[in-house]
Amino acid sequence: MSRRKKLYEGKAKILYEGPEPGTIIQYFKDDATAFNAQKKGIIAGKGALNNRISEHIFTHLGWMGIPTHFLKRLNMREQLVKKVEIIPVEVIVRNVAAGSMSKRLGIEEGTVLSRTIVEFCYKSDPLGDPLISEEHAITLGWASQDELAQMTEMSLRINDFLSGLFVGCGMRLIDFKLEFGRWFDGEEEQLILADEISPDTCRLWDLETNEKLDKDRFRRDLGGVEEAYREVARRLGVLPKDSAPKDASAA
Ligand code: TMP
């Protein structure tokens, strides 16, 4: 781990140069931030759990024909992924009003939306990932119209698949965030799903009780944060057998 070249360190992950050209090692940290890193903390064992959860989801998405950056899991905290040029436009998909949408528009959290909403945000830490329109993304050169159309279509397919996957495990998919990248293979260029899908990037509520099983437990100081991440992994059937119990700061 020591002499690998670090390419980038984000709030929840570190990217290292991969063993082959065109590959990257994605390392999942236990660090958690919220409100554009104004709130910082550690969620013990989160890195190992998100690595497994994201692997599980990306593998299934690959099986249903969504192109993704995921190649294979390397160990507890790392996965090998394809190197992409990240599109600086994040896609947020919402099935139920919550979080920033509820706050901005005064819609009560938990209000079921009559249709799924797709939002775009400009990926910029200094600006706090502001909500943008398609026009901004195109005019400012962050993504083409065709790329935005592909991102929207893929995001809605991912939403259909994930909503079913989570309902099957007793959870409601309230909303989630996706990132896409441009993958270059010789002359070819393909838009593929990148980053991660985990309780850091989704809102998941228990189907029966509406208990929050995601990073909102950390954002809102609700307690039981580690337990919630473990519960999502357990329900998906990916709880690492070697992940230590309750007090684990698992390696
Ligand atoms: P929001 O309601 O705060 O805009 O969040 C919408 C969804 O996007 C929610 O599932 C959490 C996820 N998200 C991220 O993955 N990263 C972020 O930086 C933010 C603000 C939200």
mmCIF file of C-alpha atoms and ligand atoms in Angstrom:
data_model
loop_
_atom_site.group_PDB
_atom_site.id
_atom_site.type_symbol
_atom_site.label_atom_id
_atom_site.label_comp_id
_atom_site.label_asym_id
_atom_site.label_seq_id
_atom_site.Cartn_x
_atom_site.Cartn_y
_atom_site.Cartn_z
ATOM 1 C CA MET A 1 0.000 0.000 0.000
ATOM 2 C CA SER A 2 2.860 2.311 0.887
ATOM 3 C CA ARG A 3 4.571 3.170 -2.398
ATOM 4 C CA ARG A 4 1.507 3.295 -4.583
ATOM 5 C CA LYS A 5 0.888 6.578 -6.262
ATOM 6 C CA LYS A 6 -2.009 8.444 -4.709
ATOM 7 C CA LEU A 7 -3.993 10.131 -7.461
ATOM 8 C CA TYR A 8 -6.712 11.793 -5.445
ATOM 9 C CA GLU A 9 -8.085 11.891 -1.928
ATOM 10 C CA GLY A 10 -11.747 12.703 -1.495
ATOM 11 C CA LYS A 11 -13.919 12.902 1.585
ATOM 12 C CA ALA A 12 -14.791 9.201 1.711
ATOM 13 C CA LYS A 13 -12.351 7.540 -0.688
ATOM 14 C CA ILE A 14 -8.756 7.569 -1.891
ATOM 15 C CA LEU A 15 -7.833 6.746 -5.482
ATOM 16 C CA TYR A 16 -4.479 5.087 -6.202
ATOM 17 C CA GLU A 17 -2.888 4.252 -9.505
ATOM 18 C CA GLY A 18 -3.928 0.694 -10.493
ATOM 19 C CA PRO A 19 -1.678 -2.212 -11.472
ATOM 20 C CA GLU A 20 -2.504 -1.919 -15.204
ATOM 21 C CA PRO A 21 -2.753 1.206 -17.331
ATOM 22 C CA GLY A 22 -6.317 2.451 -17.351
ATOM 23 C CA THR A 23 -7.093 1.038 -13.899
ATOM 24 C CA ILE A 24 -7.469 2.658 -10.505
ATOM 25 C CA ILE A 25 -7.670 1.304 -6.973
ATOM 26 C CA GLN A 26 -10.574 2.804 -5.064
ATOM 27 C CA TYR A 27 -9.964 2.724 -1.283
ATOM 28 C CA PHE A 28 -12.982 3.216 1.002
ATOM 29 C CA LYS A 29 -12.290 5.226 4.161
ATOM 30 C CA ASP A 30 -14.230 5.275 7.427
ATOM 31 C CA ASP A 31 -14.267 9.086 7.280
ATOM 32 C CA ALA A 32 -17.648 10.716 7.008
ATOM 33 C CA THR A 33 -18.472 14.309 6.238
ATOM 34 C CA ALA A 34 -21.695 16.234 5.881
ATOM 35 C CA PHE A 35 -22.805 19.726 4.926
ATOM 36 C CA ASN A 36 -19.852 20.142 2.592
ATOM 37 C CA ALA A 37 -17.375 18.866 5.168
ATOM 38 C CA GLN A 38 -18.434 21.311 7.893
ATOM 39 C CA LYS A 39 -19.282 18.218 9.960
ATOM 40 C CA LYS A 40 -16.615 15.530 10.139
ATOM 41 C CA GLY A 41 -16.460 12.156 11.829
ATOM 42 C CA ILE A 42 -15.555 8.509 11.594
ATOM 43 C CA ILE A 43 -18.064 5.738 11.071
ATOM 44 C CA ALA A 44 -16.211 2.652 12.289
ATOM 45 C CA GLY A 45 -16.164 -0.117 9.691
ATOM 46 C CA LYS A 46 -17.943 2.012 7.052
ATOM 47 C CA GLY A 47 -15.188 1.629 4.461
ATOM 48 C CA ALA A 48 -15.323 -2.157 4.501
ATOM 49 C CA LEU A 49 -19.138 -2.182 4.426
ATOM 50 C CA ASN A 50 -19.459 0.367 1.607
ATOM 51 C CA ASN A 51 -16.856 -1.542 -0.398
ATOM 52 C CA ARG A 52 -19.021 -4.697 -0.182
ATOM 53 C CA ILE A 53 -22.346 -2.931 -0.664
ATOM 54 C CA SER A 54 -21.106 -0.991 -3.690
ATOM 55 C CA GLU A 55 -19.520 -4.128 -5.176
ATOM 56 C CA HIS A 56 -22.826 -5.984 -4.812
ATOM 57 C CA ILE A 57 -24.846 -3.217 -6.437
ATOM 58 C CA PHE A 58 -22.411 -2.478 -9.276
ATOM 59 C CA THR A 59 -22.142 -6.201 -10.057
ATOM 60 C CA HIS A 60 -25.912 -6.498 -10.356
ATOM 61 C CA LEU A 61 -26.116 -3.327 -12.462
ATOM 62 C CA GLY A 62 -23.454 -4.795 -14.771
ATOM 63 C CA TRP A 63 -25.542 -7.961 -15.145
ATOM 64 C CA MET A 64 -28.522 -5.892 -16.266
ATOM 65 C CA GLY A 65 -26.480 -4.107 -18.917
ATOM 66 C CA ILE A 66 -25.507 -0.866 -17.176
ATOM 67 C CA PRO A 67 -21.848 -0.202 -18.025
ATOM 68 C CA THR A 68 -19.884 0.532 -14.830
ATOM 69 C CA HIS A 69 -16.302 1.198 -13.784
ATOM 70 C CA PHE A 70 -16.252 -1.782 -11.382
ATOM 71 C CA LEU A 71 -13.750 -4.534 -12.213
ATOM 72 C CA LYS A 72 -13.260 -6.497 -8.989
ATOM 73 C CA ARG A 73 -12.963 -6.219 -5.239
ATOM 74 C CA LEU A 74 -9.351 -6.527 -4.132
ATOM 75 C CA ASN A 75 -9.669 -6.749 -0.344
ATOM 76 C CA MET A 76 -11.714 -5.451 2.603
ATOM 77 C CA ARG A 77 -11.430 -1.810 1.647
ATOM 78 C CA GLU A 78 -10.321 -1.695 -1.981
ATOM 79 C CA GLN A 79 -11.720 -2.350 -5.391
ATOM 80 C CA LEU A 80 -10.180 -2.210 -8.836
ATOM 81 C CA VAL A 81 -12.041 0.083 -11.200
ATOM 82 C CA LYS A 82 -11.651 1.451 -14.714
ATOM 83 C CA LYS A 83 -10.027 4.849 -14.922
ATOM 84 C CA VAL A 84 -12.516 7.405 -16.203
ATOM 85 C CA GLU A 85 -12.762 11.124 -16.671
ATOM 86 C CA ILE A 86 -15.411 12.031 -14.116
ATOM 87 C CA ILE A 87 -18.205 14.204 -15.490
ATOM 88 C CA PRO A 88 -18.571 17.103 -13.044
ATOM 89 C CA VAL A 89 -22.340 16.748 -13.013
ATOM 90 C CA GLU A 90 -23.874 14.602 -10.265
ATOM 91 C CA VAL A 91 -27.273 13.036 -10.840
ATOM 92 C CA ILE A 92 -29.732 12.893 -7.957
ATOM 93 C CA VAL A 93 -32.780 10.669 -8.336
ATOM 94 C CA ARG A 94 -35.704 11.216 -5.953
ATOM 95 C CA ASN A 95 -38.713 8.965 -5.363
ATOM 96 C CA VAL A 96 -39.793 10.540 -2.074
ATOM 97 C CA ALA A 97 -39.196 14.123 -0.888
ATOM 98 C CA ALA A 98 -36.373 14.384 1.651
ATOM 99 C CA GLY A 99 -33.187 16.270 2.446
ATOM 100 C CA SER A 100 -32.357 19.342 0.397
ATOM 101 C CA MET A 101 -35.499 19.059 -1.734
ATOM 102 C CA SER A 102 -37.757 19.153 1.322
ATOM 103 C CA LYS A 103 -35.809 22.041 2.782
ATOM 104 C CA ARG A 104 -35.612 24.096 -0.409
ATOM 105 C CA LEU A 105 -39.230 23.653 -1.456
ATOM 106 C CA GLY A 106 -40.937 23.206 1.900
ATOM 107 C CA ILE A 107 -42.236 19.720 1.073
ATOM 108 C CA GLU A 108 -42.659 17.457 4.064
ATOM 109 C CA GLU A 109 -40.075 14.686 4.246
ATOM 110 C CA GLY A 110 -41.629 11.389 3.272
ATOM 111 C CA THR A 111 -44.048 12.859 0.719
ATOM 112 C CA VAL A 112 -44.206 10.329 -2.108
ATOM 113 C CA LEU A 113 -43.541 12.063 -5.430
ATOM 114 C CA SER A 114 -46.104 11.453 -8.169
ATOM 115 C CA ARG A 115 -43.196 10.803 -10.540
ATOM 116 C CA THR A 116 -39.503 10.276 -10.108
ATOM 117 C CA ILE A 117 -37.442 13.471 -10.181
ATOM 118 C CA VAL A 118 -33.970 13.656 -11.731
ATOM 119 C CA GLU A 119 -31.799 16.591 -10.646
ATOM 120 C CA PHE A 120 -28.330 17.691 -11.730
ATOM 121 C CA CYS A 121 -25.734 19.250 -9.432
ATOM 122 C CA TYR A 122 -22.394 20.773 -10.332
ATOM 123 C CA LYS A 123 -19.673 18.696 -8.641
ATOM 124 C CA SER A 124 -17.708 21.385 -6.846
ATOM 125 C CA ASP A 125 -16.660 21.258 -3.192
ATOM 126 C CA PRO A 126 -15.917 24.997 -2.967
ATOM 127 C CA LEU A 127 -19.441 25.755 -4.200
ATOM 128 C CA GLY A 128 -21.162 22.967 -2.225
ATOM 129 C CA ASP A 129 -22.405 21.012 -5.275
ATOM 130 C CA PRO A 130 -25.106 23.512 -6.338
ATOM 131 C CA LEU A 131 -28.261 22.435 -8.139
ATOM 132 C CA ILE A 132 -28.039 23.312 -11.840
ATOM 133 C CA SER A 133 -30.182 22.953 -14.937
ATOM 134 C CA GLU A 134 -29.292 21.038 -18.083
ATOM 135 C CA GLU A 135 -28.670 24.413 -19.721
ATOM 136 C CA HIS A 136 -25.898 25.257 -17.267
ATOM 137 C CA ALA A 137 -24.171 21.910 -17.795
ATOM 138 C CA ILE A 138 -24.277 22.213 -21.588
ATOM 139 C CA THR A 139 -23.462 25.919 -21.841
ATOM 140 C CA LEU A 140 -20.591 25.712 -19.387
ATOM 141 C CA GLY A 141 -19.187 22.623 -21.126
ATOM 142 C CA TRP A 142 -19.503 20.180 -18.229
ATOM 143 C CA ALA A 143 -21.515 17.605 -20.197
ATOM 144 C CA SER A 144 -23.085 17.408 -23.645
ATOM 145 C CA GLN A 145 -26.813 17.176 -24.266
ATOM 146 C CA ASP A 146 -26.345 13.593 -25.403
ATOM 147 C CA GLU A 147 -24.378 12.706 -22.270
ATOM 148 C CA LEU A 148 -27.066 14.222 -20.042
ATOM 149 C CA ALA A 149 -29.726 12.248 -21.902
ATOM 150 C CA GLN A 150 -27.747 9.018 -21.440
ATOM 151 C CA MET A 151 -27.117 9.810 -17.766
ATOM 152 C CA THR A 152 -30.835 10.440 -17.203
ATOM 153 C CA GLU A 153 -31.882 7.256 -18.975
ATOM 154 C CA MET A 154 -29.349 5.120 -17.113
ATOM 155 C CA SER A 155 -30.246 6.756 -13.793
ATOM 156 C CA LEU A 156 -33.926 5.917 -14.235
ATOM 157 C CA ARG A 157 -33.100 2.303 -15.122
ATOM 158 C CA ILE A 158 -30.820 2.122 -12.085
ATOM 159 C CA ASN A 159 -33.629 3.562 -9.957
ATOM 160 C CA ASP A 160 -36.101 0.901 -11.157
ATOM 161 C CA PHE A 161 -33.633 -1.871 -10.471
ATOM 162 C CA LEU A 162 -32.432 -0.577 -7.103
ATOM 163 C CA SER A 163 -35.937 0.213 -5.847
ATOM 164 C CA GLY A 164 -36.865 -3.439 -6.421
ATOM 165 C CA LEU A 165 -33.616 -4.748 -4.977
ATOM 166 C CA PHE A 166 -34.068 -2.753 -1.765
ATOM 167 C CA VAL A 167 -37.801 -3.491 -1.391
ATOM 168 C CA GLY A 168 -36.876 -7.167 -1.594
ATOM 169 C CA CYS A 169 -34.640 -6.551 1.450
ATOM 170 C CA GLY A 170 -37.209 -4.531 3.415
ATOM 171 C CA MET A 171 -36.025 -1.026 2.478
ATOM 172 C CA ARG A 172 -37.453 1.971 0.586
ATOM 173 C CA LEU A 173 -35.107 3.790 -1.768
ATOM 174 C CA ILE A 174 -35.959 7.426 -1.044
ATOM 175 C CA ASP A 175 -33.266 9.097 -3.166
ATOM 176 C CA PHE A 176 -29.673 8.617 -4.280
ATOM 177 C CA LYS A 177 -26.739 10.257 -6.036
ATOM 178 C CA LEU A 178 -24.847 8.904 -9.060
ATOM 179 C CA GLU A 179 -21.653 9.924 -10.818
ATOM 180 C CA PHE A 180 -20.712 9.042 -14.363
ATOM 181 C CA GLY A 181 -17.424 9.097 -16.240
ATOM 182 C CA ARG A 182 -16.042 8.980 -19.756
ATOM 183 C CA TRP A 183 -14.110 5.788 -20.401
ATOM 184 C CA PHE A 184 -11.688 5.872 -23.316
ATOM 185 C CA ASP A 185 -10.749 2.630 -25.061
ATOM 186 C CA GLY A 186 -8.610 3.503 -28.075
ATOM 187 C CA GLU A 187 -10.830 5.530 -30.365
ATOM 188 C CA GLU A 188 -13.922 4.513 -28.474
ATOM 189 C CA GLU A 189 -15.511 6.630 -25.760
ATOM 190 C CA GLN A 190 -18.213 5.262 -23.489
ATOM 191 C CA LEU A 191 -20.244 6.824 -20.706
ATOM 192 C CA ILE A 192 -20.132 4.553 -17.667
ATOM 193 C CA LEU A 193 -21.329 4.605 -14.055
ATOM 194 C CA ALA A 194 -18.539 5.454 -11.606
ATOM 195 C CA ASP A 195 -17.982 6.308 -7.916
ATOM 196 C CA GLU A 196 -20.026 4.216 -5.436
ATOM 197 C CA ILE A 197 -23.565 3.362 -4.387
ATOM 198 C CA SER A 198 -23.859 2.891 -0.624
ATOM 199 C CA PRO A 199 -25.658 4.278 2.435
ATOM 200 C CA ASP A 200 -23.359 7.307 2.012
ATOM 201 C CA THR A 201 -24.999 8.108 -1.313
ATOM 202 C CA CYS A 202 -28.559 6.777 -0.863
ATOM 203 C CA ARG A 203 -31.404 7.429 1.538
ATOM 204 C CA LEU A 204 -32.837 4.101 2.667
ATOM 205 C CA TRP A 205 -35.771 3.781 5.056
ATOM 206 C CA ASP A 206 -37.055 0.617 6.654
ATOM 207 C CA LEU A 207 -40.123 -0.505 4.689
ATOM 208 C CA GLU A 208 -42.297 -0.952 7.759
ATOM 209 C CA THR A 209 -41.082 1.577 10.305
ATOM 210 C CA ASN A 210 -39.475 4.254 8.052
ATOM 211 C CA GLU A 211 -36.416 4.078 10.298
ATOM 212 C CA LYS A 212 -33.461 5.729 8.556
ATOM 213 C CA LEU A 213 -30.745 3.272 7.516
ATOM 214 C CA ASP A 214 -28.271 5.646 5.871
ATOM 215 C CA LYS A 215 -25.920 8.578 6.363
ATOM 216 C CA ASP A 216 -28.738 10.807 7.616
ATOM 217 C CA ARG A 217 -28.131 9.074 10.978
ATOM 218 C CA PHE A 218 -24.701 10.737 10.972
ATOM 219 C CA ARG A 219 -25.809 14.036 9.396
ATOM 220 C CA ARG A 220 -28.607 14.460 11.949
ATOM 221 C CA ASP A 221 -26.921 12.924 15.010
ATOM 222 C CA LEU A 222 -29.536 10.186 15.288
ATOM 223 C CA GLY A 223 -27.139 7.601 16.757
ATOM 224 C CA GLY A 224 -26.853 3.983 15.654
ATOM 225 C CA VAL A 225 -24.831 4.992 12.601
ATOM 226 C CA GLU A 226 -22.510 1.953 12.384
ATOM 227 C CA GLU A 227 -25.464 -0.334 13.122
ATOM 228 C CA ALA A 228 -27.462 1.142 10.237
ATOM 229 C CA TYR A 229 -24.652 0.540 7.704
ATOM 230 C CA ARG A 230 -24.220 -3.006 9.015
ATOM 231 C CA GLU A 231 -27.953 -3.602 8.809
ATOM 232 C CA VAL A 232 -28.049 -2.550 5.140
ATOM 233 C CA ALA A 233 -25.126 -4.889 4.390
ATOM 234 C CA ARG A 234 -26.786 -7.700 6.340
ATOM 235 C CA ARG A 235 -30.098 -7.273 4.518
ATOM 236 C CA LEU A 236 -28.342 -7.262 1.147
ATOM 237 C CA GLY A 237 -26.548 -10.452 2.202
ATOM 238 C CA VAL A 238 -23.052 -8.963 1.914
ATOM 239 C CA LEU A 239 -22.015 -8.473 5.532
ATOM 240 C CA PRO A 240 -18.372 -9.500 5.435
ATOM 241 C CA LYS A 241 -18.003 -12.638 7.551
ATOM 242 C CA ASP A 242 -14.733 -11.319 8.922
ATOM 243 C CA SER A 243 -16.175 -7.896 9.788
ATOM 244 C CA ALA A 244 -15.950 -7.498 13.501
ATOM 245 C CA PRO A 245 -19.059 -6.990 15.628
ATOM 246 C CA LYS A 246 -20.421 -3.850 17.229
ATOM 247 C CA ASP A 247 -17.354 -1.955 18.388
ATOM 248 C CA ALA A 248 -15.300 -2.817 15.335
ATOM 249 C CA SER A 249 -13.059 -0.269 13.775
ATOM 250 C CA ALA A 250 -12.581 -3.067 11.270
ATOM 251 C CA ALA A 251 -9.437 -2.947 9.262
HETATM 252 P P1 TMP B 1 -29.795 15.951 -0.661
HETATM 253 O O1 TMP B 1 -31.232 15.749 -0.307
HETATM 254 O O2 TMP B 1 -28.953 16.392 0.484
HETATM 255 O O3 TMP B 1 -29.632 16.803 -1.884
HETATM 256 O O4 TMP B 1 -29.232 14.500 -1.059
HETATM 257 C C1 TMP B 1 -29.836 13.731 -2.068
HETATM 258 C C2 TMP B 1 -29.165 12.381 -2.145
HETATM 259 O O5 TMP B 1 -27.826 12.517 -2.590
HETATM 260 C C3 TMP B 1 -29.084 11.650 -0.810
HETATM 261 O O6 TMP B 1 -29.393 10.280 -1.034
HETATM 262 C C4 TMP B 1 -27.659 11.774 -0.376
HETATM 263 C C5 TMP B 1 -26.910 11.948 -1.657
HETATM 264 N N1 TMP B 1 -25.793 12.867 -1.520
HETATM 265 C C6 TMP B 1 -24.506 12.447 -1.807
HETATM 266 O O7 TMP B 1 -24.290 11.296 -2.145
HETATM 267 N N2 TMP B 1 -23.493 13.346 -1.686
HETATM 268 C C7 TMP B 1 -23.689 14.627 -1.311
HETATM 269 O O8 TMP B 1 -22.720 15.385 -1.227
HETATM 270 C C8 TMP B 1 -25.020 15.052 -1.007
HETATM 271 C C9 TMP B 1 -25.297 16.453 -0.585
HETATM 272 C C10 TMP B 1 -26.042 14.147 -1.140
#
